[in-house]
Each structure stands twice: as structure tokens, then as C-alpha cells.
Tab-separated table of C-alpha atoms in Angstrom:
chain	number	residue	atom	x	y	z
A	1	MET	CA	70.361	96.447	68.309
A	2	ASN	CA	68.441	93.213	68.596
A	3	ILE	CA	64.829	92.340	69.239
A	4	GLN	CA	64.574	89.959	72.181
A	5	ARG	CA	61.914	88.761	74.611
A	6	VAL	CA	62.234	88.842	78.397
A	7	VAL	CA	62.046	85.324	79.853
A	8	ARG	CA	62.641	85.687	83.590
A	9	ASP	CA	64.791	87.363	86.242
A	10	LEU	CA	68.266	86.031	86.959
A	11	VAL	CA	69.731	85.839	90.443
A	12	ALA	CA	73.510	85.932	90.915
A	13	THR	CA	74.362	86.675	94.545
A	14	SER	CA	78.086	86.121	94.047
A	15	ARG	CA	78.972	88.670	91.381
A	16	ALA	CA	81.756	91.029	90.344
A	17	PRO	CA	81.421	94.333	92.247
A	18	THR	CA	81.330	96.181	88.913
A	19	LEU	CA	77.857	94.770	88.221
A	20	HIS	CA	76.613	96.409	91.468
A	21	SER	CA	73.118	95.240	92.355
A	22	LYS	CA	71.640	95.912	88.933
A	23	SER	CA	68.552	93.937	87.883
A	24	LEU	CA	69.421	91.169	85.453
A	25	ARG	CA	66.981	89.572	83.007
A	26	VAL	CA	67.292	86.428	80.918
A	27	VAL	CA	66.293	87.338	77.353
A	28	GLU	CA	65.809	85.106	74.327
A	29	ASP	CA	66.080	85.793	70.634
A	30	GLU	CA	63.979	84.438	67.818
A	31	SER	CA	65.848	81.108	67.909
A	32	GLY	CA	65.329	80.688	71.660
A	33	ASP	CA	69.029	81.336	72.440
A	34	LEU	CA	69.434	82.882	75.885
A	35	GLU	CA	71.464	85.904	76.984
A	36	VAL	CA	71.546	88.048	80.124
A	37	ALA	CA	70.870	91.804	80.038
A	38	VAL	CA	70.900	94.638	82.555
A	39	ASP	CA	67.418	96.177	82.749
A	40	PRO	CA	67.264	99.942	83.473
A	41	VAL	CA	63.757	100.211	81.969
A	42	GLY	CA	61.719	97.868	84.174
A	43	CYS	CA	60.483	94.983	82.016
A	44	ARG	CA	58.220	92.059	82.714
A	45	PRO	CA	58.503	88.524	81.359
A	46	GLY	CA	56.997	88.385	77.886
A	47	ASP	CA	57.920	91.946	76.922
A	48	PHE	CA	59.541	92.322	73.514
A	49	VAL	CA	62.526	94.633	73.950
A	50	ILE	CA	65.390	96.274	72.072
A	51	THR	CA	68.767	95.199	73.463
A	52	ILE	CA	71.978	97.207	73.088
A	53	SER	CA	75.360	95.455	72.962
A	54	THR	CA	79.095	96.347	72.901
A	55	SER	CA	80.363	99.433	74.746
A	56	ALA	CA	77.046	101.262	74.255
A	57	ALA	CA	75.552	98.779	76.733
A	58	ARG	CA	77.520	100.357	79.572
A	59	HIS	CA	76.375	103.873	78.709
A	60	ALA	CA	72.752	102.738	78.306
A	61	THR	CA	72.562	101.718	81.975
A	62	GLY	CA	72.978	105.399	82.864
A	63	ASP	CA	76.182	104.573	84.763
A	64	TYR	CA	79.231	103.932	82.580
A	65	SER	CA	80.985	101.964	85.359
A	66	ILE	CA	78.449	99.098	85.144
A	67	THR	CA	80.322	96.344	83.291
A	68	THR	CA	77.624	94.887	81.094
A	69	ASP	CA	77.810	94.006	77.392
A	70	LEU	CA	73.999	93.852	76.981
A	71	THR	CA	71.389	96.338	78.204
A	72	ILE	CA	67.671	96.642	77.533
A	73	GLY	CA	67.141	99.913	75.655
A	74	GLY	CA	63.358	99.999	75.398
A	75	ILE	CA	60.100	98.088	75.246
A	76	ILE	CA	58.684	97.731	71.744
A	77	ASP	CA	55.140	99.092	71.485
A	78	HIS	CA	53.713	96.725	68.906
A	79	TRP	CA	55.373	93.402	68.331
A	80	SER	CA	54.378	89.778	68.326
A	81	GLU	CA	55.870	86.387	67.682
A	82	ASP	CA	54.396	86.519	64.183
A	83	ARG	CA	56.203	89.720	63.309
A	84	TRP	CA	59.451	88.227	64.580
A	85	ARG	CA	59.212	85.491	62.037
A	86	ASP	CA	57.895	87.720	59.304
B	1	MET	CA	76.128	88.590	78.721
B	2	ASN	CA	76.150	84.856	78.222
B	3	ILE	CA	75.404	81.881	80.408
B	4	GLN	CA	78.339	79.480	80.425
B	5	ARG	CA	79.616	76.611	82.552
B	6	VAL	CA	83.143	76.394	83.983
B	7	VAL	CA	84.973	73.336	82.618
B	8	ARG	CA	88.495	73.495	84.026
B	9	ASP	CA	91.466	75.756	84.701
B	10	LEU	CA	93.752	76.764	81.853
B	11	VAL	CA	97.521	77.055	82.231
B	12	ALA	CA	99.476	79.373	79.925
B	13	THR	CA	102.952	79.989	81.337
B	14	SER	CA	104.135	81.907	78.269
B	15	ARG	CA	101.685	84.787	78.064
B	16	ALA	CA	101.487	88.460	77.134
B	17	PRO	CA	102.489	90.581	80.167
B	18	THR	CA	99.149	92.397	79.916
B	19	LEU	CA	97.343	89.268	81.129
B	20	HIS	CA	99.445	89.389	84.329
B	21	SER	CA	99.010	86.225	86.385
B	22	LYS	CA	95.224	86.282	86.315
B	23	SER	CA	93.351	82.994	86.796
B	24	LEU	CA	92.010	81.669	83.511
B	25	ARG	CA	89.092	79.237	83.171
B	26	VAL	CA	87.889	77.246	80.182
B	27	VAL	CA	84.127	77.820	79.886
B	28	GLU	CA	81.606	76.163	77.589
B	29	ASP	CA	78.282	77.346	76.244
B	30	GLU	CA	75.123	75.366	75.657
B	31	SER	CA	76.552	73.885	72.432
B	32	GLY	CA	79.778	72.765	74.132
B	33	ASP	CA	81.866	75.415	72.345
B	34	LEU	CA	84.862	76.428	74.455
B	35	GLU	CA	86.170	79.896	75.347
B	36	VAL	CA	88.652	81.208	77.921
B	37	ALA	CA	87.655	83.750	80.600
B	38	VAL	CA	89.439	85.665	83.351
B	39	ASP	CA	87.903	84.724	86.715
B	40	PRO	CA	87.840	87.479	89.369
B	41	VAL	CA	85.021	85.747	91.265
B	42	GLY	CA	86.560	82.392	92.189
B	43	CYS	CA	84.617	79.659	90.384
B	44	ARG	CA	84.803	75.898	90.475
B	45	PRO	CA	84.324	73.483	87.588
B	46	GLY	CA	80.620	72.889	87.047
B	47	ASP	CA	79.516	76.374	88.145
B	48	PHE	CA	77.067	78.095	85.817
B	49	VAL	CA	78.286	81.664	85.356
B	50	ILE	CA	77.500	84.946	83.592
B	51	THR	CA	80.307	85.976	81.253
B	52	ILE	CA	80.953	89.555	80.122
B	53	SER	CA	82.514	90.264	76.721
B	54	THR	CA	83.843	93.235	74.704
B	55	SER	CA	85.498	96.188	76.486
B	56	ALA	CA	83.373	95.658	79.612
B	57	ALA	CA	85.419	92.482	80.194
B	58	ARG	CA	88.496	94.563	81.008
B	59	HIS	CA	86.640	96.717	83.529
B	60	ALA	CA	84.990	93.667	85.125
B	61	THR	CA	88.378	92.282	86.219
B	62	GLY	CA	88.713	95.285	88.520
B	63	ASP	CA	91.870	96.360	86.659
B	64	TYR	CA	91.270	97.999	83.269
B	65	SER	CA	94.824	97.168	82.089
B	66	ILE	CA	94.083	93.417	82.004
B	67	THR	CA	93.659	92.651	78.299
B	68	THR	CA	90.840	90.151	78.310
B	69	ASP	CA	87.756	90.053	76.087
B	70	LEU	CA	85.834	87.666	78.399
B	71	THR	CA	85.444	87.851	82.182
B	72	ILE	CA	83.263	85.910	84.587
B	73	GLY	CA	80.792	88.381	86.114
B	74	GLY	CA	79.006	86.179	88.621
B	75	ILE	CA	77.855	82.718	89.616
B	76	ILE	CA	74.196	82.029	88.878
B	77	ASP	CA	72.293	80.957	91.991
B	78	HIS	CA	69.801	78.573	90.453
B	79	TRP	CA	70.526	77.076	87.086
B	80	SER	CA	70.715	73.639	85.605
B	81	GLU	CA	71.332	71.968	82.286
B	82	ASP	CA	67.568	71.626	81.891
B	83	ARG	CA	66.993	75.343	82.204
B	84	TRP	CA	69.713	75.995	79.647
B	85	ARG	CA	67.784	74.023	77.115
B	86	ASP	CA	64.405	75.306	78.164
C	1	MET	CA	89.178	84.621	74.548
C	2	ASN	CA	89.369	81.781	72.076
C	3	ILE	CA	91.548	78.719	71.752
C	4	GLN	CA	93.183	78.616	68.323
C	5	ARG	CA	96.104	76.871	66.632
C	6	VAL	CA	98.872	78.667	64.731
C	7	VAL	CA	98.922	77.579	61.079
C	8	ARG	CA	101.599	79.680	59.364
C	9	ASP	CA	103.049	83.166	59.006
C	10	LEU	CA	101.255	85.717	56.850
C	11	VAL	CA	103.084	88.179	54.612
C	12	ALA	CA	101.425	91.495	53.703
C	13	THR	CA	104.002	93.920	52.315
C	14	SER	CA	101.408	96.530	51.341
C	15	ARG	CA	99.727	97.315	54.639
C	16	ALA	CA	98.189	100.190	56.601
C	17	PRO	CA	100.940	102.064	58.486
C	18	THR	CA	99.036	101.494	61.735
C	19	LEU	CA	99.924	97.778	61.596
C	20	HIS	CA	103.638	98.734	61.611
C	21	SER	CA	105.835	95.727	60.884
C	22	LYS	CA	104.216	93.482	63.470
C	23	SER	CA	104.433	89.701	62.960
C	24	LEU	CA	101.170	88.282	61.678
C	25	ARG	CA	100.081	84.639	62.051
C	26	VAL	CA	97.269	82.732	60.401
C	27	VAL	CA	95.365	80.924	63.171
C	28	GLU	CA	92.552	78.388	62.921
C	29	ASP	CA	89.778	77.465	65.300
C	30	GLU	CA	88.294	74.072	66.018
C	31	SER	CA	86.252	74.188	62.784
C	32	GLY	CA	89.282	75.062	60.645
C	33	ASP	CA	88.094	78.637	60.053
C	34	LEU	CA	91.043	80.983	59.538
C	35	GLU	CA	91.777	84.377	61.099
C	36	VAL	CA	94.878	86.589	61.302
C	37	ALA	CA	96.431	87.617	64.637
C	38	VAL	CA	99.289	89.847	65.746
C	39	ASP	CA	101.845	87.740	67.645
C	40	PRO	CA	103.715	89.514	70.478
C	41	VAL	CA	104.556	86.199	72.170
C	42	GLY	CA	106.611	84.379	69.525
C	43	CYS	CA	104.650	81.304	68.426
C	44	ARG	CA	105.455	78.465	66.074
C	45	PRO	CA	103.081	76.658	63.722
C	46	GLY	CA	101.186	74.008	65.665
C	47	ASP	CA	101.115	75.921	68.954
C	48	PHE	CA	97.729	76.073	70.650
C	49	VAL	CA	97.207	79.656	71.762
C	50	ILE	CA	94.745	81.977	73.506
C	51	THR	CA	93.619	84.796	71.221
C	52	ILE	CA	92.250	88.125	72.446
C	53	SER	CA	89.721	90.074	70.365
C	54	THR	CA	87.937	93.466	70.395
C	55	SER	CA	89.702	96.551	71.790
C	56	ALA	CA	91.739	94.456	74.249
C	57	ALA	CA	93.651	93.148	71.216
C	58	ARG	CA	95.274	96.539	70.712
C	59	HIS	CA	96.410	96.770	74.334
C	60	ALA	CA	97.688	93.176	74.314
C	61	THR	CA	100.287	94.009	71.659
C	62	GLY	CA	101.979	96.268	74.213
C	63	ASP	CA	101.404	99.274	71.930
C	64	TYR	CA	97.861	100.643	71.870
C	65	SER	CA	98.406	102.296	68.475
C	66	ILE	CA	98.659	98.929	66.674
C	67	THR	CA	95.308	98.557	64.917
C	68	THR	CA	94.579	94.878	65.335
C	69	ASP	CA	91.337	93.198	66.419
C	70	LEU	CA	93.041	89.866	67.277
C	71	THR	CA	96.229	89.280	69.269
C	72	ILE	CA	97.833	86.121	70.608
C	73	GLY	CA	97.755	86.354	74.409
C	74	GLY	CA	99.654	83.208	75.371
C	75	ILE	CA	100.673	79.675	74.507
C	76	ILE	CA	98.600	76.996	76.265
C	77	ASP	CA	100.789	74.601	78.244
C	78	HIS	CA	98.812	71.402	77.846
C	79	TRP	CA	96.348	71.119	75.028
C	80	SER	CA	95.683	68.747	72.184
C	81	GLU	CA	93.244	68.232	69.370
C	82	ASP	CA	91.394	65.719	71.555
C	83	ARG	CA	90.797	68.232	74.303
C	84	TRP	CA	89.510	70.729	71.762
C	85	ARG	CA	86.788	68.333	70.821
C	86	ASP	CA	86.105	67.171	74.343
D	1	MET	CA	79.847	97.330	57.681
D	2	ASN	CA	76.903	95.302	56.505
D	3	ILE	CA	74.446	95.619	53.672
D	4	GLN	CA	70.888	95.568	54.992
D	5	ARG	CA	67.412	96.529	53.812
D	6	VAL	CA	65.039	98.821	55.692
D	7	VAL	CA	61.834	96.964	56.608
D	8	ARG	CA	59.759	99.383	58.691
D	9	ASP	CA	59.871	101.924	61.509
D	10	LEU	CA	59.995	100.726	65.100
D	11	VAL	CA	58.119	102.417	67.917
D	12	ALA	CA	59.401	102.127	71.486
D	13	THR	CA	57.749	104.732	73.701
D	14	SER	CA	59.262	103.356	76.900
D	15	ARG	CA	62.995	103.603	76.233
D	16	ALA	CA	66.292	104.351	77.976
D	17	PRO	CA	66.863	108.143	78.057
D	18	THR	CA	70.219	107.605	76.314
D	19	LEU	CA	68.386	106.680	73.097
D	20	HIS	CA	66.686	110.108	73.140
D	21	SER	CA	63.932	110.326	70.546
D	22	LYS	CA	66.058	109.052	67.669
D	23	SER	CA	64.312	107.414	64.719
D	24	LEU	CA	64.627	103.639	64.821
D	25	ARG	CA	64.296	101.346	61.806
D	26	VAL	CA	63.943	97.574	61.614
D	27	VAL	CA	66.500	96.325	59.084
D	28	GLU	CA	66.992	92.838	57.658
D	29	ASP	CA	70.033	91.130	56.244
D	30	GLU	CA	70.263	88.752	53.326
D	31	SER	CA	68.939	85.874	55.470
D	32	GLY	CA	65.924	87.870	56.660
D	33	ASP	CA	67.296	88.219	60.214
D	34	LEU	CA	66.068	91.421	61.842
D	35	GLU	CA	68.002	94.092	63.736
D	36	VAL	CA	67.199	97.641	64.865
D	37	ALA	CA	69.260	100.656	63.738
D	38	VAL	CA	69.301	104.370	64.470
D	39	ASP	CA	68.679	106.285	61.233
D	40	PRO	CA	70.419	109.685	60.908
D	41	VAL	CA	70.158	109.601	57.099
D	42	GLY	CA	66.405	109.427	56.523
D	43	CYS	CA	65.607	106.100	54.861
D	44	ARG	CA	62.418	104.613	53.510
D	45	PRO	CA	61.293	100.982	53.665
D	46	GLY	CA	62.944	99.055	50.837
D	47	ASP	CA	66.155	101.105	50.806
D	48	PHE	CA	69.357	99.077	50.750
D	49	VAL	CA	71.692	100.633	53.303
D	50	ILE	CA	75.144	100.302	54.855
D	51	THR	CA	74.938	99.712	58.616
D	52	ILE	CA	77.723	100.516	61.056
D	53	SER	CA	78.140	98.482	64.269
D	54	THR	CA	80.254	98.506	67.453
D	55	SER	CA	81.404	101.808	68.984
D	56	ALA	CA	81.493	103.522	65.566
D	57	ALA	CA	77.683	103.320	65.612
D	58	ARG	CA	77.524	105.910	68.385
D	59	HIS	CA	79.792	108.335	66.533
D	60	ALA	CA	77.875	107.841	63.273
D	61	THR	CA	74.689	109.280	64.792
D	62	GLY	CA	76.493	112.621	65.052
D	63	ASP	CA	76.046	112.555	68.858
D	64	TYR	CA	78.375	110.221	70.741
D	65	SER	CA	76.017	110.054	73.737
D	66	ILE	CA	73.368	108.120	71.768
D	67	THR	CA	73.723	104.533	73.003
D	68	THR	CA	73.206	102.542	69.837
D	69	ASP	CA	75.253	99.599	68.543
D	70	LEU	CA	73.878	99.881	64.976
D	71	THR	CA	73.487	103.008	62.836
D	72	ILE	CA	72.601	103.484	59.185
D	73	GLY	CA	75.660	105.005	57.484
D	74	GLY	CA	74.326	105.566	53.973
D	75	ILE	CA	71.922	104.526	51.233
D	76	ILE	CA	73.508	102.390	48.518
D	77	ASP	CA	73.047	103.901	45.059
D	78	HIS	CA	72.758	100.741	42.994
D	79	TRP	CA	71.837	97.518	44.671
D	80	SER	CA	69.224	94.845	44.261
D	81	GLU	CA	68.207	91.550	45.748
D	82	ASP	CA	70.055	89.814	42.915
D	83	ARG	CA	73.336	91.477	43.742
D	84	TRP	CA	72.909	90.514	47.394
D	85	ARG	CA	72.848	86.888	46.443
D	86	ASP	CA	75.557	87.188	43.818
E	1	MET	CA	91.496	90.008	61.543
E	2	ASN	CA	89.838	88.225	58.659
E	3	ILE	CA	90.950	87.203	55.204
E	4	GLN	CA	88.577	88.566	52.586
E	5	ARG	CA	88.520	89.217	48.853
E	6	VAL	CA	87.667	92.541	47.224
E	7	VAL	CA	84.610	92.191	44.981
E	8	ARG	CA	83.815	95.681	43.698
E	9	ASP	CA	83.498	99.344	44.663
E	10	LEU	CA	80.382	100.527	46.484
E	11	VAL	CA	78.726	103.862	45.776
E	12	ALA	CA	76.651	105.562	48.489
E	13	THR	CA	76.047	109.194	47.611
E	14	SER	CA	73.675	109.781	50.519
E	15	ARG	CA	75.804	108.956	53.533
E	16	ALA	CA	76.427	110.020	57.128
E	17	PRO	CA	78.923	112.928	57.196
E	18	THR	CA	81.152	110.891	59.507
E	19	LEU	CA	82.028	108.534	56.623
E	20	HIS	CA	83.386	111.552	54.676
E	21	SER	CA	84.158	110.625	51.087
E	22	LYS	CA	86.205	107.540	51.932
E	23	SER	CA	86.477	104.787	49.308
E	24	LEU	CA	84.234	101.847	50.129
E	25	ARG	CA	84.750	98.302	48.842
E	26	VAL	CA	82.439	95.296	48.923
E	27	VAL	CA	84.448	92.360	50.291
E	28	GLU	CA	83.497	88.703	50.584
E	29	ASP	CA	84.671	85.987	52.910
E	30	GLU	CA	85.263	82.337	52.195
E	31	SER	CA	81.519	81.596	52.278
E	32	GLY	CA	80.704	84.404	49.839
E	33	ASP	CA	79.065	86.561	52.539
E	34	LEU	CA	79.411	90.264	51.720
E	35	GLU	CA	80.542	93.156	53.914
E	36	VAL	CA	81.607	96.753	53.223
E	37	ALA	CA	85.059	98.066	54.210
E	38	VAL	CA	86.843	101.411	54.074
E	39	ASP	CA	89.955	101.067	51.890
E	40	PRO	CA	92.954	103.233	52.875
E	41	VAL	CA	95.388	100.933	51.026
E	42	GLY	CA	94.142	101.107	47.435
E	43	CYS	CA	92.896	97.650	46.445
E	44	ARG	CA	91.608	96.215	43.218
E	45	PRO	CA	88.840	93.659	42.731
E	46	GLY	CA	90.254	90.176	43.249
E	47	ASP	CA	92.839	91.211	45.856
E	48	PHE	CA	92.961	89.045	48.961
E	49	VAL	CA	93.121	91.388	51.940
E	50	ILE	CA	93.275	91.471	55.741
E	51	THR	CA	90.292	93.284	57.230
E	52	ILE	CA	90.261	94.899	60.666
E	53	SER	CA	87.026	95.164	62.657
E	54	THR	CA	85.731	96.731	65.905
E	55	SER	CA	87.176	100.030	67.162
E	56	ALA	CA	90.575	99.311	65.572
E	57	ALA	CA	88.864	99.838	62.202
E	58	ARG	CA	88.497	103.548	62.920
E	59	HIS	CA	92.168	103.950	63.843
E	60	ALA	CA	93.292	101.932	60.798
E	61	THR	CA	91.827	104.518	58.407
E	62	GLY	CA	94.426	106.971	59.700
E	63	ASP	CA	91.623	109.274	60.923
E	64	TYR	CA	89.876	108.180	64.117
E	65	SER	CA	86.777	110.262	63.299
E	66	ILE	CA	85.853	108.007	60.335
E	67	THR	CA	82.967	105.903	61.643
E	68	THR	CA	83.679	102.521	60.098
E	69	ASP	CA	83.620	99.100	61.756
E	70	LEU	CA	85.647	97.412	58.972
E	71	THR	CA	88.835	98.641	57.311
E	72	ILE	CA	91.237	96.981	54.900
E	73	GLY	CA	94.592	96.618	56.704
E	74	GLY	CA	96.758	95.191	53.951
E	75	ILE	CA	97.007	93.149	50.768
E	76	ILE	CA	98.184	89.575	51.315
E	77	ASP	CA	101.271	88.768	49.228
E	78	HIS	CA	100.643	85.115	48.492
E	79	TRP	CA	97.153	83.749	48.800
E	80	SER	CA	94.753	81.855	46.631
E	81	GLU	CA	91.309	80.329	46.782
E	82	ASP	CA	92.937	76.956	47.473
E	83	ARG	CA	94.731	78.199	50.536
E	84	TRP	CA	91.503	79.710	51.841
E	85	ARG	CA	89.951	76.301	51.883
E	86	ASP	CA	93.049	74.532	53.148
């Protein structure tokens, strides 16, 4: 799993039905590269989170039929930009 | 999931039967690297899209027997080259 | 899926039984990095092809029991080295 | 599988229920890049470990319903920073 | 699949039960980066091999319950360091 930071929400009105109406967040890694994750936890911009990829991402949404390859698995209790680069 | 931009259609007459006659699009990421995705949404060149990889890509086509590892999951409502590099 | 070019055949007499006697091709990407793919299509060196990775690669061989993580999915009709770098 | 070193524990109180209360460790690779792994083995900071990714990570926890994409598979008996860079 | 070279055996006495007592090899790619693979073929250090990743790696061991993400699929008949860099 990776450590990423929530940047903002992402709106995609025209989407594959298999994504349902799940909340999508733009997340960034330490290098500032962006990805999009399904958020079943309820995060806010700035939260440092654990993200789950591959087929586990579908299960982590709580509904295996959601076709995501990246899902937020939890909010990290104590993390900071410093620790990221440590 | 990744944020990519649709570049053009891709024609492959001689293909594995498991790809059926699905529409294929060349997509590029922020660095200009190219990949090929199945498009169940109906995109046009220039659209910024969310792409789904790994086994979720098969499910996202709406037909699990389509053997793709990358499928367009939706068109992003508000995105621009600036935001990509933000 | 990725866009790769067929370089040559690959011979591996001593192999896991789960690869059966499938034809193997060395393929290269835009950077010249090499990988090995199962070829159910019948390609020749120099062909630009679409390659399918992850679990879809097994299905794309037409026989799910073939343990490959990369399979050639089709030959691209119109492609050239220029377009790769476009 | 990759060779990584255990850095510290990771606390995430607010997490997806599919991660249960599994122990999470921050691990680093040779370049110092950080990832998060489920630890069914019982490692201490400084241990060099083998990490298992993709869908095998779920099985390696001993409980397929744990939605991880990275699990510690074992502690390496003889390894050192020198060997890593060898 | 990737082309890698066997470097040495790897000993991990304390391991997840799902790895059983399978033989593990350290393999390197063209850049010298190290990974760990299950070896069902019987390789020796110096052998150039094809390695299989993702879920196909489990099947390639001959026992789907082995939780590996990398398995040696065969020994390449004719390969050399020159060809790697060709």
C-alpha cells in the first residue's frame, strides 16, 4: 500500500456504470504525481492516507462490483511532509 | 486510477478474439507516454479521462470476457493541462 | 495495454509446464526495454503490437491455464517509430 | 517479491473495515521509497524482509478477505545494506 | 514476462506458511535491481530466466496456494549480457 495525500475531489459525470456514484478523490504521492482513488472512508483535502491498489482495491470499497484499481484504506494518525521525506 | 488524455483512435484489424471489436483509444499521461485503452464511454480526442487498470479493467468494459488491462472509466468534468501539472 | 515492437523469437526448452509449448516473442517498448510475451496472433519481427498485461494476459491466450503475464493482443494497422515518439 | 526493510509501525485508527485490525508496517526499499505492508510474521524495525504484492498479498495474510496489496512474507536470514547494493 | 538473471539462493527461515518451503532465488534485471522469485524449474546462479509476475506467478508454481508474485517460468536457451543490452 502507498502513502498518499488527498488533494481535492474529482467530478466525472459521464462515467462507466460500474463506478456507480462513488466519491472520487485526487491523491498525490511524495513526488506530486496524481492518481484517482475511490474514498469509502470520508477524507478531506490534506489528509495523509493509505491507498490500496490491484484487485484488493475493489474489495476495499465494500462492494466488489465497483471497478476501481485504487481505494483509500485509512487515514494515517500521525504523518507529516517531513516524515514522507525521511 | 490515472488521469490521461485521449490522443486518437487505434486500429488493429488482426487481433485476439478476446478483444472482440471493442473501440480502442491511444491515451497519454502527463509525461506524454502512450498506452491503449478500451473505451466503453465514448470519448473524443482531447478529453481528459480516468483510466482503470489491472483486473478491474475487464469488469469496467461491462463484459468480463474482454481481455483488456486498461479501460476508460469516465470523462473528467473540469480538467486542464495546467491542473495536471499543478 | 502497451504499444511494443516484436524483436525476435525466444527459445526456452526448460520451462514450467504451465507455459506449455506456446510461442514466445521478445518485445521492446519505446525505450528499448525488453519483455517476453506469449503470441497467439502470429507476429513477425518488426510488427508493432498491442500487449496485454496482468490477469487479462492469461485469458487473451485463449487458454486461461497458460501462466503468462504478457500476451500480444493484436497487430497495429498503421504505426511507425515516428508516431511512437509523437 | 521485493526485498525491503521495516522502518516503523503505522497507526491508522480510521480505516476501511476490510483491513480489520491487522498490524501495519512502513517498509522502505533500496532507494528509501516508503510503502505500507500487512505483517503476519511479526517483524521489528530494521528487519530485512520479503514483501509479496498483487493478489497474492491477500492470501499471504492467511485471510483472503484482508484487502492489502502488500504483505510481509518472511524475514531474510542473512542480509545487509551492502548486499542490497551489490 | 521479464528477462532476469539468477544471482543466488535466498534463505528465510521465518516465513508466512503460505510460502511453504519453496526454493527462493534472488534475481536481477538488466539494471541490477534485485527481486525474489519462487523457482519450480531448478536454476543455478548465472542462468538467464523468464520470470512471471502478478497472479500468473501463483499458478506457475504448480500449486495455486503458494503466495508468490514472481515465479521463474523457464531458462532461456541462448542469451547473454550483450543481447540484454542490444
